[in-house]
Amino acid sequence: MKIKFLISSLLFIAVCLQIQAQSFNNFPVTTQKPPLHGKHWMGITGKPLAATAGAMIFSKGGNAIDASCAMLAATCTMWDVLSWGGETQALIYNPKTKKVIAINAMGVAPTGATPEFYRGKGMKYPPEYGPLAATTPGTAGGLMTMLAEYGTMSLKDVLAPAMSMAEGYPIEAQTANSIERGKDEIKKWPYSTKVFLPHLGQKREAPDAGEIFVQKDLLATLQKLVDTEQQALKKGKSRKEAIYAAYDRFYKGDIAKEIARGTQEQGGLITEQDLANWKVKIEEPLMTNYKGIEVYKMQQWTQGPVMLQALNMLENFDLKGMGYNSSRYVHTLYQVMNLAFADRDFYYGDPAFAPAEPMKGLLSKEYAKERIKLIDLEKNDPKVMPGDPYPFEGKKNPYSDQIKSWGNFQASVNQNENGPGERFMKEFTAGTTSVEAADEEGWVVSITPSGGWVPACIAGNTGVGLSQRMQSFVLDAKENPFNVMEPGKRPRVTLTPSLAMKDGKPFLSFAKQAGDEQDQLLLQFFLNIVEFGMTVQESTEAPSFKTLQMYSSFGAHEKIPGGLILNEAMPDWTRKELAQKGYKLSYQPRTSGPINAIWFDWQHGSFWGGSSNHGEDYGIGW
């Protein structure tokens, strides 16, 4: 009996110690993954193999730019959940200039892509899949621009891991099963069928998990880029010039010719001239200051400013005093996000095209204070409208009358009484990946690349999967006069890397996948650390909530007024209080989303890495 008691006691103590060891401060949570630690470098992304590609580059002396480009190339080759024909958005902290810069490698609508063209095909929005969903490829150009401008290594070295994978790598179950589920769509496109369905005609036509997945056409395309770079170096060109020679071959040479030919053969619109005219943009990011922390986001052709607007409003509340995930806290954040997302849905678009978005007004602290006056602390507002930022720029709003009837332009309210259905959630949370990297020299990179996810249409014999981002345009100016499709224009996308600075130093680099979820969950992640003192790993896993009240940027562009997804761990009394405020509640076991992040521990001179307990995202540090 004494022995049994002693064993039981020891087991109890061991369990207590394990729980204590997994909770890294006073916040009462345990994490399912340990945090990452590093002194010299850190790289985190959507697949362990891709993180290994980054580690390989770091181990050869590359900086965070080199490593992030290698991870980006690997994730594209693994279709996690993107391809080489997709789009790339990045924030980079340059330790030499002490500035944060933005890389805009979003493709544009091709020649002939007009609202009239798509409406003539009976479409309310551009399609979710196929060549008519494709903007011009941006990721290849974004990768080569980042590497040329801020990296240290050759394209040959950085692409080596991805090229090895294109020769053949053991495909993981997540992607293999995604191919099998999407095979009916894949069979519409001959070049996709050739790549994705090696067992055509059998019961399972996709690769098996662990099967060696070979992409000969993609390997040949990447080899052409490396060959062009190496030939330029032999002719005496600099590293930078040689990389841009490869860039030109992709967008102006034989690769571009085959992309255009293969796309048009399958019914798409992309021309050689579209590819030749497209350019990566190096931009100034947008920023707001939240309690002494500078938070940087991409410009308004992304949804990134939503988080900045929300922080400006939330600065006026005692969030910590409300208590983490109390009904009051959830309600306050939900209402603030409603206001910010309503502005997103009406005012955001490509700043290179008229009309000019009123971003100065939208991001002003005074406008934020005016917006929060609309919040009812006792109930949800299911009919929240865009605000009027123009007076905060000293202007008159030219859309005042249009806003009065906004929201009545489409039968877009999802009426499913049982909560969000599978189709709605698939559209709302369309996935991608993220890449986070940092090094001891001070370079920091946050990337949210996307596009060309399975089931992708592959452009001819290039192995390059085309983007599906055209669906984020609107065809009717009544919905958003700033985001109406036009040739050469970038759609307003959900992709939104994040970078925060404090006391002139990097504080936090963070990003996540999953469509319209991104900024609402990144906002909660940020507040978990800043307001509630969580570690970066705790914050990536901590239960979050999701609003479904904004218009989806995908598919049928629906919304669910009052739709609120809670974590299953939410206590009954909080559920009841939120239901009384008018919310339509549904639940998920994990709600934080696949967030990847790096926190900078300046006190000890090290990095803390976090990667949430969703999917296969993880990283490596040293």
C-alpha positions as a printed NumPy array, in Angstrom:
array([[  0.   ,   0.   ,   0.   ],
       [  2.841,   2.385,   0.934],
       [  4.611,   1.611,  -2.344],
       [  1.417,   2.275,  -4.321],
       [  0.911,   5.521,  -2.412],
       [  4.528,   6.537,  -3.04 ],
       [  4.233,   5.792,  -6.773],
       [  0.951,   7.707,  -6.972],
       [  2.523,  10.651,  -5.16 ],
       [  5.546,  10.673,  -7.446],
       [  3.309,  10.526, -10.509],
       [  1.245,  13.424,  -9.167],
       [  4.396,  15.475,  -8.514],
       [  5.723,  14.622, -11.989],
       [  2.495,  15.779, -13.616],
       [  2.563,  19.011, -11.594],
       [  6.183,  19.651, -12.558],
       [  5.387,  18.961, -16.202],
       [  2.5  ,  21.417, -16.119],
       [  4.655,  23.996, -14.356],
       [  7.487,  23.45 , -16.835],
       [  5.159,  24.128, -19.752],
       [  3.8  ,  27.386, -18.345],
       [  6.449,  30.024, -18.875],
       [  5.043,  32.861, -16.778],
       [  2.124,  33.542, -14.487],
       [ -0.488,  33.235, -17.206],
       [ -2.429,  30.037, -16.474],
       [ -1.99 ,  28.113, -19.721],
       [  0.106,  25.208, -20.878],
       [  1.398,  24.93 , -24.41 ],
       [  1.314,  21.873, -26.632],
       [  4.529,  22.927, -28.36 ],
       [  7.675,  24.199, -26.643],
       [  8.969,  27.643, -27.624],
       [ 11.911,  27.913, -29.953],
       [ 15.097,  29.577, -28.735],
       [ 18.011,  30.955, -30.717],
       [ 20.987,  33.257, -30.315],
       [ 22.321,  33.506, -33.88 ],
       [ 19.307,  32.988, -36.132],
       [ 15.764,  31.719, -36.361],
       [ 13.503,  30.606, -39.208],
       [  9.841,  29.552, -38.966],
       [  7.44 ,  28.578, -41.743],
       [  4.578,  26.295, -42.769],
       [  6.402,  22.963, -43.121],
       [  9.293,  21.382, -41.2  ],
       [ 11.106,  20.555, -44.461],
       [ 10.861,  24.179, -45.563],
       [ 12.174,  25.375, -42.202],
       [ 15.074,  22.965, -42.72 ],
       [ 15.779,  24.677, -46.053],
       [ 16.141,  27.956, -44.18 ],
       [ 18.434,  26.347, -41.617],
       [ 20.628,  24.997, -44.441],
       [ 21.106,  28.523, -45.776],
       [ 21.782,  29.988, -42.327],
       [ 24.385,  27.269, -41.711],
       [ 26.179,  28.329, -44.903],
       [ 26.483,  31.904, -43.645],
       [ 23.375,  33.387, -45.213],
       [ 21.44 ,  36.176, -43.552],
       [ 17.721,  36.244, -42.7  ],
       [ 16.855,  37.439, -46.228],
       [ 18.722,  34.541, -47.84 ],
       [ 17.099,  32.053, -45.486],
       [ 13.594,  33.459, -45.879],
       [ 13.942,  33.27 , -49.673],
       [ 15.009,  29.622, -49.374],
       [ 12.008,  28.89 , -47.137],
       [  9.692,  30.714, -49.54 ],
       [ 11.06 ,  28.72 , -52.48 ],
       [ 10.631,  25.455, -50.574],
       [  7.051,  26.184, -49.501],
       [  6.16 ,  27.074, -53.108],
       [  7.64 ,  23.792, -54.299],
       [  5.683,  21.921, -51.62 ],
       [  2.412,  23.687, -52.521],
       [  2.047,  24.877, -48.902],
       [ -0.492,  26.371, -49.633],
       [  0.895,  28.281, -52.631],
       [  2.947,  27.957, -55.78 ],
       [  5.546,  29.863, -57.779],
       [  2.815,  31.718, -59.675],
       [  1.263,  33.205, -56.545],
       [  1.943,  36.461, -54.714],
       [  4.323,  37.568, -51.986],
       [  4.008,  40.318, -49.38 ],
       [  6.885,  41.034, -47.001],
       [  7.983,  43.435, -44.292],
       [ 11.738,  43.712, -43.761],
       [ 13.655,  45.483, -41.013],
       [ 16.975,  46.708, -42.392],
       [ 19.491,  47.081, -39.536],
       [ 21.729,  49.265, -41.709],
       [ 19.095,  51.937, -42.307],
       [ 17.086,  51.237, -39.109],
       [ 13.946,  51.296, -41.283],
       [ 11.072,  48.903, -42.007],
       [ 10.342,  48.512, -45.719],
       [  7.594,  46.649, -47.566],
       [  7.902,  44.33 , -50.569],
       [  4.815,  44.437, -52.797],
       [  5.015,  41.399, -55.072],
       [  1.29 ,  41.108, -55.692],
       [  0.322,  40.292, -59.264],
       [ -2.15 ,  42.385, -61.238],
       [ -5.282,  41.845, -63.269],
       [ -4.269,  40.904, -66.824],
       [ -5.244,  42.463, -70.123],
       [ -8.936,  41.98 , -70.808],
       [ -9.867,  41.484, -67.152],
       [-12.786,  43.869, -66.837],
       [-16.074,  43.717, -64.927],
       [-17.873,  43.528, -68.263],
       [-15.857,  40.471, -69.304],
       [-16.69 ,  38.502, -66.149],
       [-20.309,  39.618, -65.98 ],
       [-20.619,  38.556, -69.62 ],
       [-19.82 ,  35.038, -68.42 ],
       [-22.63 ,  35.225, -65.872],
       [-20.281,  35.752, -62.936],
       [-21.009,  37.918, -59.907],
       [-17.347,  37.704, -58.906],
       [-14.278,  36.246, -60.637],
       [-14.039,  32.462, -60.129],
       [-12.289,  30.746, -57.246],
       [-10.229,  28.416, -59.451],
       [ -8.788,  28.132, -62.925],
       [ -6.939,  30.469, -65.308],
       [ -9.58 ,  33.204, -65.086],
       [ -8.847,  33.457, -61.351],
       [ -5.197,  34.297, -62.045],
       [ -3.368,  37.547, -61.538],
       [  0.13 ,  37.772, -63.013],
       [  2.698,  35.727, -61.025],
       [  4.38 ,  37.744, -58.284],
       [  6.237,  35.383, -55.962],
       [  9.158,  34.626, -58.264],
       [  9.816,  38.338, -58.768],
       [  9.379,  39.11 , -55.083],
       [ 11.846,  36.416, -54.071],
       [ 14.473,  37.552, -56.569],
       [ 14.033,  41.217, -55.661],
       [ 14.437,  40.564, -51.927],
       [ 17.486,  38.412, -52.568],
       [ 19.1  ,  40.889, -54.987],
       [ 18.494,  43.961, -52.837],
       [ 19.043,  42.656, -49.305],
       [ 20.513,  39.141, -49.451],
       [ 24.134,  38.01 , -49.63 ],
       [ 24.03 ,  34.702, -51.508],
       [ 23.511,  33.599, -55.086],
       [ 20.186,  32.487, -56.503],
       [ 21.83 ,  29.138, -57.199],
       [ 22.597,  28.582, -53.504],
       [ 19.242,  29.839, -52.247],
       [ 17.197,  27.761, -54.715],
       [ 19.243,  24.587, -54.154],
       [ 16.926,  23.119, -51.455],
       [ 13.795,  23.812, -53.528],
       [ 15.398,  22.341, -56.645],
       [ 16.339,  19.227, -54.729],
       [ 12.711,  18.939, -53.647],
       [ 11.466,  19.426, -57.216],
       [ 13.644,  16.453, -58.194],
       [ 11.553,  14.468, -55.739],
       [ 10.659,  14.613, -52.055],
       [  8.386,  12.504, -49.83 ],
       [  5.092,  14.383, -49.98 ],
       [  3.33 ,  14.848, -46.658],
       [ -0.225,  13.673, -46.037],
       [ -1.71 ,  17.158, -45.72 ],
       [ -0.856,  18.138, -49.294],
       [ -1.334,  14.661, -50.773],
       [ -4.861,  14.458, -49.366],
       [ -5.622,  17.995, -50.512],
       [ -4.715,  16.926, -54.05 ],
       [ -7.009,  13.901, -53.806],
       [ -9.896,  16.04 , -52.546],
       [ -9.392,  18.542, -55.352],
       [ -8.812,  16.088, -58.185],
       [-12.084,  16.823, -59.978],
       [-11.031,  20.466, -60.359],
       [ -7.457,  19.457, -61.212],
       [ -8.673,  17.253, -64.092],
       [-10.03 ,  20.347, -65.854],
       [ -6.45 ,  21.478, -66.522],
       [ -4.122,  19.133, -68.494],
       [ -0.839,  20.462, -67.12 ],
       [ -2.112,  20.187, -63.544],
       [ -3.297,  16.638, -64.171],
       [  0.161,  15.685, -65.396],
       [  1.844,  16.969, -62.226],
       [ -0.652,  16.217, -59.464],
       [ -2.264,  12.923, -60.458],
       [  0.447,  10.299, -61.044],
       [ -2.072,   7.467, -60.53 ],
       [ -4.695,   8.667, -62.987],
       [ -7.487,   6.112, -63.407],
       [ -6.863,   4.377, -60.083],
       [ -9.095,   4.71 , -57.007],
       [ -6.633,   7.155, -55.436],
       [ -5.197,   9.297, -58.182],
       [ -3.129,  11.664, -56.015],
       [  0.245,  10.671, -54.566],
       [  0.23 ,   8.654, -51.361],
       [  1.614,  10.24 , -48.209],
       [  5.359,   9.585, -48.212],
       [  5.479,   8.929, -51.959],
       [  8.302,  10.677, -53.813],
       [  6.627,  13.605, -55.552],
       [  8.485,  14.71 , -58.691],
       [  8.03 ,  18.017, -60.573],
       [ 10.208,  17.854, -63.688],
       [  8.787,  20.964, -65.367],
       [  9.234,  23.12 , -62.275],
       [ 12.791,  21.839, -61.854],
       [ 13.538,  22.817, -65.452],
       [ 12.116,  26.314, -64.852],
       [ 14.207,  26.842, -61.725],
       [ 17.256,  25.489, -63.546],
       [ 16.749,  28.112, -66.263],
       [ 16.808,  30.846, -63.615],
       [ 20.025,  29.506, -62.082],
       [ 21.659,  29.014, -65.496],
       [ 20.866,  32.608, -66.445],
       [ 22.328,  33.91 , -63.193],
       [ 25.491,  31.835, -63.542],
       [ 26.02 ,  32.908, -67.171],
       [ 25.681,  36.552, -66.129],
       [ 28.255,  36.073, -63.377],
       [ 30.688,  34.558, -65.879],
       [ 30.269,  37.683, -68.003],
       [ 31.38 ,  39.844, -65.083],
       [ 27.979,  40.913, -63.808],
       [ 27.581,  41.6  , -60.093],
       [ 25.588,  39.272, -57.821],
       [ 22.677,  41.697, -57.925],
       [ 22.784,  42.147, -61.712],
       [ 22.968,  38.388, -62.237],
       [ 19.857,  37.776, -60.116],
       [ 17.979,  40.445, -62.067],
       [ 19.047,  38.741, -65.305],
       [ 17.21 ,  35.645, -64.041],
       [ 14.259,  37.878, -63.093],
       [ 14.108,  39.159, -66.677],
       [ 14.105,  35.63 , -68.078],
       [ 11.098,  34.763, -65.919],
       [  9.106,  37.868, -66.889],
       [ 10.409,  38.718, -70.357],
       [ 12.062,  35.574, -71.736],
       [ 11.127,  32.042, -72.675],
       [  9.606,  31.302, -69.255],
       [  7.216,  34.241, -69.653],
       [  6.357,  33.115, -73.155],
       [  5.364,  29.649, -71.93 ],
       [  3.409,  31.016, -68.948],
       [  1.369,  33.227, -71.275],
       [  0.906,  30.498, -73.889],
       [ -0.075,  27.835, -71.357],
       [ -2.472,  30.161, -69.565],
       [ -4.218,  31.3  , -72.741],
       [ -4.454,  27.738, -74.052],
       [ -6.542,  26.891, -70.982],
       [ -8.791,  29.948, -71.338],
       [ -6.873,  32.513, -69.263],
       [ -6.046,  36.125, -70.079],
       [ -2.392,  36.664, -69.093],
       [ -0.269,  37.979, -71.994],
       [  3.483,  38.258, -72.5  ],
       [  3.112,  42.022, -72.258],
       [  1.333,  41.7  , -68.904],
       [  4.323,  39.819, -67.541],
       [  6.872,  42.191, -69.046],
       [  5.09 ,  45.257, -67.665],
       [  4.717,  43.956, -64.113],
       [  7.178,  45.168, -61.476],
       [  7.832,  44.48 , -57.819],
       [  7.306,  47.579, -55.68 ],
       [  9.439,  48.472, -52.658],
       [  7.09 ,  50.581, -50.544],
       [  6.767,  52.517, -47.32 ],
       [  4.638,  50.483, -44.899],
       [  1.829,  51.971, -42.835],
       [  2.29 ,  52.286, -39.072],
       [  0.53 ,  53.205, -35.858],
       [  1.861,  53.567, -32.334],
       [  0.133,  51.475, -29.662],
       [  1.301,  52.377, -26.15 ],
       [  4.862,  53.035, -27.279],
       [  5.064,  50.124, -29.737],
       [  5.25 ,  50.892, -33.446],
       [  3.196,  48.368, -35.421],
       [  3.889,  48.142, -39.164],
       [  1.609,  46.784, -41.863],
       [  1.434,  46.705, -45.65 ],
       [ -0.478,  49.415, -47.497],
       [ -4.213,  49.395, -48.203],
       [ -4.023,  46.985, -51.149],
       [ -3.904,  44.473, -48.282],
       [ -6.219,  44.261, -45.272],
       [ -3.252,  45.091, -42.999],
       [ -4.443,  48.592, -41.976],
       [ -7.457,  46.926, -40.314],
       [ -5.227,  45.957, -37.405],
       [ -3.812,  49.48 , -37.173],
       [ -7.323,  50.966, -37.106],
       [ -8.371,  48.47 , -34.432],
       [ -5.359,  49.29 , -32.251],
       [ -6.125,  52.994, -32.515],
       [ -9.622,  52.313, -31.199],
       [ -8.6  ,  49.803, -28.531],
       [ -6.041,  52.211, -27.103],
       [ -9.017,  53.963, -25.504],
       [-10.113,  50.926, -23.441],
       [ -8.745,  49.23 , -20.332],
       [ -8.396,  45.815, -21.951],
       [ -6.35 ,  44.246, -19.176],
       [ -8.919,  45.379, -16.631],
       [-11.666,  43.589, -18.563],
       [ -9.92 ,  40.246, -18.13 ],
       [ -8.635,  37.97 , -20.874],
       [-11.486,  36.529, -22.981],
       [-14.196,  37.789, -20.638],
       [-17.508,  38.469, -22.356],
       [-16.793,  42.206, -22.077],
       [-13.349,  41.787, -23.655],
       [-14.659,  39.623, -26.505],
       [-17.561,  42.   , -27.148],
       [-15.313,  45.087, -27.184],
       [-12.814,  43.567, -29.615],
       [-15.609,  42.216, -31.803],
       [-17.276,  45.627, -32.083],
       [-13.982,  47.38 , -32.784],
       [-13.145,  44.87 , -35.492],
       [-16.625,  45.294, -36.983],
       [-15.941,  48.998, -37.411],
       [-12.472,  48.448, -38.879],
       [-13.589,  45.697, -41.258],
       [-16.565,  47.737, -42.487],
       [-14.037,  50.417, -43.461],
       [-11.879,  47.769, -45.127],
       [-14.774,  46.428, -47.129],
       [-15.6  ,  49.852, -48.556],
       [-12.42 ,  51.961, -48.626],
       [ -9.396,  49.693, -49.25 ],
       [ -7.861,  49.147, -52.686],
       [ -4.777,  49.584, -54.874],
       [ -3.326,  53.08 , -54.185],
       [ -1.81 ,  53.158, -57.701],
       [ -5.323,  53.628, -59.125],
       [ -7.927,  56.341, -58.639],
       [ -9.825,  57.092, -56.518],
       [ -7.343,  57.704, -53.698],
       [ -8.116,  55.85 , -50.486],
       [ -8.597,  58.118, -47.434],
       [ -5.895,  56.402, -45.378],
       [ -4.758,  59.489, -43.473],
       [ -8.27 ,  59.831, -42.082],
       [ -8.797,  56.117, -41.511],
       [ -5.584,  55.841, -39.481],
       [ -5.986,  59.037, -37.456],
       [ -6.375,  58.717, -33.68 ],
       [ -9.207,  61.263, -33.782],
       [-11.175,  59.169, -36.266],
       [-10.705,  56.148, -33.984],
       [-12.193,  58.051, -31.042],
       [-15.155,  59.075, -33.182],
       [-15.752,  55.496, -34.367],
       [-15.885,  53.966, -30.876],
       [-18.756,  56.291, -29.949],
       [-20.906,  53.95 , -32.064],
       [-20.228,  50.909, -29.881],
       [-23.125,  49.608, -27.8  ],
       [-21.532,  47.902, -24.808],
       [-24.61 ,  45.734, -24.263],
       [-25.329,  44.252, -27.699],
       [-23.892,  43.518, -31.118],
       [-24.555,  45.828, -34.054],
       [-25.253,  43.503, -37.016],
       [-25.701,  46.453, -39.401],
       [-22.403,  48.245, -38.797],
       [-21.512,  50.638, -41.631],
       [-18.333,  52.208, -43.001],
       [-17.414,  55.468, -41.289],
       [-16.562,  58.867, -42.711],
       [-12.801,  59.46 , -42.51 ],
       [-12.761,  62.356, -44.981],
       [-13.338,  65.171, -42.427],
       [-10.176,  63.951, -40.655],
       [ -8.314,  64.786, -43.858],
       [-10.054,  68.141, -44.205],
       [-12.19 ,  66.848, -47.102],
       [-15.807,  66.095, -47.909],
       [-16.789,  62.461, -48.465],
       [-17.787,  61.926, -52.12 ],
       [-19.448,  58.617, -51.198],
       [-21.809,  59.78 , -48.424],
       [-24.965,  58.903, -50.329],
       [-23.579,  55.573, -51.51 ],
       [-22.694,  54.521, -47.962],
       [-26.285,  55.042, -46.822],
       [-27.397,  52.119, -48.98 ],
       [-24.198,  50.086, -48.558],
       [-24.798,  46.491, -47.622],
       [-27.981,  46.297, -49.688],
       [-26.078,  45.701, -52.915],
       [-26.115,  41.925, -52.736],
       [-27.923,  38.986, -51.191],
       [-24.711,  38.166, -49.36 ],
       [-25.894,  37.457, -45.832],
       [-25.359,  33.799, -45.035],
       [-28.673,  32.548, -43.655],
       [-27.496,  29.194, -42.283],
       [-29.169,  28.98 , -38.884],
       [-26.823,  26.186, -37.834],
       [-23.791,  28.452, -37.984],
       [-21.098,  28.672, -40.633],
       [-21.231,  25.751, -43.031],
       [-18.277,  23.912, -44.531],
       [-18.368,  25.858, -47.798],
       [-18.519,  29.221, -46.046],
       [-15.58 ,  28.398, -43.758],
       [-13.543,  27.002, -46.634],
       [-13.951,  30.286, -48.494],
       [-13.499,  32.463, -45.41 ],
       [-10.29 ,  30.797, -44.221],
       [ -8.592,  30.064, -47.562],
       [ -5.11 ,  29.144, -46.43 ],
       [ -1.552,  29.97 , -47.362],
       [  1.646,  29.973, -45.303],
       [  3.933,  32.418, -43.539],
       [  7.69 ,  32.88 , -43.233],
       [  9.455,  34.504, -40.278],
       [ 13.226,  34.928, -40.06 ],
       [ 15.755,  36.885, -38.004],
       [ 19.536,  36.904, -37.58 ],
       [ 22.131,  38.281, -35.172],
       [ 23.094,  41.046, -37.617],
       [ 19.623,  42.49 , -37.088],
       [ 17.741,  41.581, -40.274],
       [ 14.111,  40.658, -39.642],
       [ 11.679,  39.31 , -42.235],
       [  7.928,  38.686, -42.052],
       [  6.253,  37.255, -45.167],
       [  2.727,  36.147, -45.971],
       [  2.971,  34.612, -49.45 ],
       [  0.04 ,  32.915, -51.136],
       [ -1.69 ,  32.004, -54.395],
       [ -1.56 ,  28.972, -56.611],
       [ -2.852,  26.645, -53.926],
       [ -4.198,  23.176, -54.679],
       [ -6.234,  22.677, -56.846],
       [ -4.142,  25.028, -58.972],
       [ -4.102,  25.506, -62.715],
       [ -0.508,  25.039, -63.899],
       [  0.709,  27.356, -66.665],
       [  1.828,  25.183, -69.565],
       [  5.067,  23.231, -69.208],
       [  6.525,  25.542, -66.543],
       [  5.372,  23.688, -63.428],
       [  4.179,  27.086, -62.153],
       [  0.75 ,  27.07 , -60.492],
       [ -1.286,  30.203, -61.183],
       [ -2.721,  32.542, -58.564],
       [ -6.419,  32.533, -57.615],
       [ -6.438,  36.079, -56.268],
       [ -8.711,  37.675, -58.897],
       [-11.659,  36.577, -56.751],
       [-10.768,  39.291, -54.224],
       [-11.817,  42.03 , -56.674],
       [-15.386,  43.299, -56.848],
       [-17.186,  43.92 , -60.133],
       [-19.614,  46.536, -58.795],
       [-18.441,  49.925, -57.499],
       [-21.416,  49.977, -55.132],
       [-19.607,  47.389, -53.037],
       [-16.231,  49.113, -52.964],
       [-15.354,  51.916, -55.407],
       [-11.642,  51.424, -54.631],
       [-11.41 ,  47.693, -55.422],
       [-13.183,  47.359, -58.766],
       [-11.33 ,  45.13 , -61.213],
       [ -9.208,  46.862, -63.847],
       [ -6.3  ,  45.613, -66.002],
       [ -2.965,  46.294, -64.301],
       [ -4.583,  46.721, -60.876],
       [ -3.803,  44.756, -57.731],
       [ -6.795,  43.256, -55.873],
       [ -7.316,  44.107, -52.213],
       [ -5.943,  40.986, -50.579],
       [ -6.144,  39.464, -47.093],
       [ -2.389,  38.806, -46.896],
       [ -0.865,  40.733, -44.025],
       [  2.615,  40.23 , -42.519],
       [  3.301,  42.169, -39.32 ],
       [  6.35 ,  43.736, -37.686],
       [  6.52 ,  45.685, -34.406],
       [  9.285,  47.931, -33.081],
       [  9.903,  49.161, -29.535],
       [ 12.542,  51.634, -28.347],
       [ 14.017,  51.679, -31.845],
       [ 14.554,  47.905, -31.93 ],
       [ 12.625,  44.952, -33.378],
       [ 10.053,  43.778, -30.852],
       [  7.917,  41.213, -32.66 ],
       [  7.703,  39.664, -36.13 ],
       [  4.456,  37.783, -36.75 ],
       [  2.122,  36.501, -39.462],
       [ -0.46 ,  33.815, -40.101],
       [ -2.428,  32.155, -42.848],
       [ -6.185,  31.762, -43.368],
       [ -7.82 ,  34.539, -45.347],
       [-10.105,  36.946, -43.503],
       [ -9.086,  35.472, -40.146],
       [ -5.606,  36.923, -40.408],
       [ -5.746,  40.392, -38.915],
       [ -8.395,  39.597, -36.329],
       [ -6.301,  36.75 , -34.886],
       [ -3.011,  38.64 , -35.257],
       [ -4.599,  41.468, -33.286],
       [ -5.497,  39.1  , -30.448],
       [ -2.041,  37.503, -30.592],
       [ -0.414,  40.931, -30.248],
       [ -2.648,  41.932, -27.333],
       [ -1.959,  38.598, -25.596],
       [  1.688,  39.605, -25.365],
       [  1.388,  43.347, -24.825],
       [ -1.627,  43.456, -22.496],
       [ -1.607,  40.044, -20.815],
       [  2.104,  39.217, -20.626],
       [  2.028,  35.918, -22.468],
       [  5.152,  34.457, -24.008],
       [  5.213,  34.181, -27.766],
       [  4.406,  30.448, -27.753],
       [  1.603,  30.86 , -25.239],
       [  0.167,  33.628, -27.374],
       [  0.211,  31.54 , -30.55 ],
       [ -1.792,  28.78 , -28.857],
       [ -4.046,  30.816, -26.559],
       [ -7.786,  30.508, -27.318],
       [ -8.971,  33.275, -29.62 ],
       [-12.327,  34.112, -31.148],
       [-13.362,  34.918, -34.701],
       [-15.845,  37.372, -36.131],
       [-17.703,  36.405, -39.294],
       [-19.435,  39.746, -39.667],
       [-17.162,  41.2  , -42.378],
       [-17.619,  40.305, -46.045],
       [-15.481,  37.352, -47.06 ],
       [-12.773,  38.211, -49.573],
       [-13.326,  34.911, -51.391],
       [-15.951,  32.856, -53.174],
       [-19.449,  34.258, -52.765],
       [-18.214,  37.152, -50.553],
       [-20.763,  36.345, -47.857],
       [-20.871,  37.394, -44.22 ],
       [-22.727,  36.21 , -41.112],
       [-23.93 ,  39.185, -39.034],
       [-23.328,  38.352, -35.4  ],
       [-21.381,  35.227, -36.336],
       [-18.91 ,  34.47 , -33.554],
       [-16.657,  31.415, -33.313],
       [-15.482,  30.658, -29.786],
       [-13.003,  28.175, -28.45 ],
       [-14.6  ,  25.084, -26.933],
       [-12.81 ,  25.929, -23.686],
       [-14.924,  29.08 , -23.234],
       [-16.918,  28.681, -19.972],
       [-20.705,  28.397, -19.997],
       [-21.335,  31.731, -18.295],
       [-19.301,  33.586, -20.937],
       [-21.176,  31.777, -23.688],
       [-24.501,  32.793, -22.154],
       [-23.457,  36.409, -21.723],
       [-22.334,  36.637, -25.349],
       [-25.507,  34.977, -26.594],
       [-27.497,  37.579, -24.661],
       [-25.597,  40.286, -26.56 ],
       [-27.018,  38.934, -29.818],
       [-24.216,  36.72 , -31.102],
       [-24.707,  33.549, -33.142],
       [-22.252,  31.223, -31.447],
       [-20.338,  28.289, -32.875],
       [-17.282,  26.513, -31.512],
       [-13.928,  25.067, -32.56 ],
       [-11.374,  23.106, -30.52 ],
       [ -8.54 ,  25.342, -31.745],
       [ -9.116,  28.958, -32.643],
       [ -5.751,  30.745, -32.624],
       [ -4.941,  29.842, -36.216],
       [ -1.51 ,  28.901, -37.615],
       [  0.438,  31.903, -36.272],
       [  4.224,  32.022, -36.614],
       [  6.193,  34.633, -34.702],
       [  9.57 ,  35.741, -33.339],
       [  9.924,  37.803, -30.171],
       [ 13.172,  39.646, -29.513],
       [ 14.606,  39.265, -26.016],
       [ 16.994,  42.212, -25.849],
       [ 17.67 ,  41.682, -22.147],
       [ 19.351,  38.35 , -22.87 ],
       [ 20.33 ,  38.824, -26.512],
       [ 18.225,  35.985, -27.892],
       [ 15.167,  35.107, -29.967],
       [ 11.989,  33.399, -28.814],
       [ 10.062,  31.644, -31.563],
       [  6.425,  30.632, -31.459],
       [  4.313,  28.493, -33.784],
       [  0.732,  27.638, -32.924],
       [ -0.579,  24.122, -32.46 ],
       [ -2.318,  24.025, -35.855],
       [ -1.096,  22.077, -38.846],
       [  2.572,  21.519, -39.538],
       [  4.038,  25.003, -39.056],
       [  7.276,  25.066, -37.094],
       [ 10.817,  26.332, -37.195],
       [ 14.456,  25.995, -36.222],
       [ 16.702,  28.29 , -34.208],
       [ 20.374,  28.336, -33.291]])
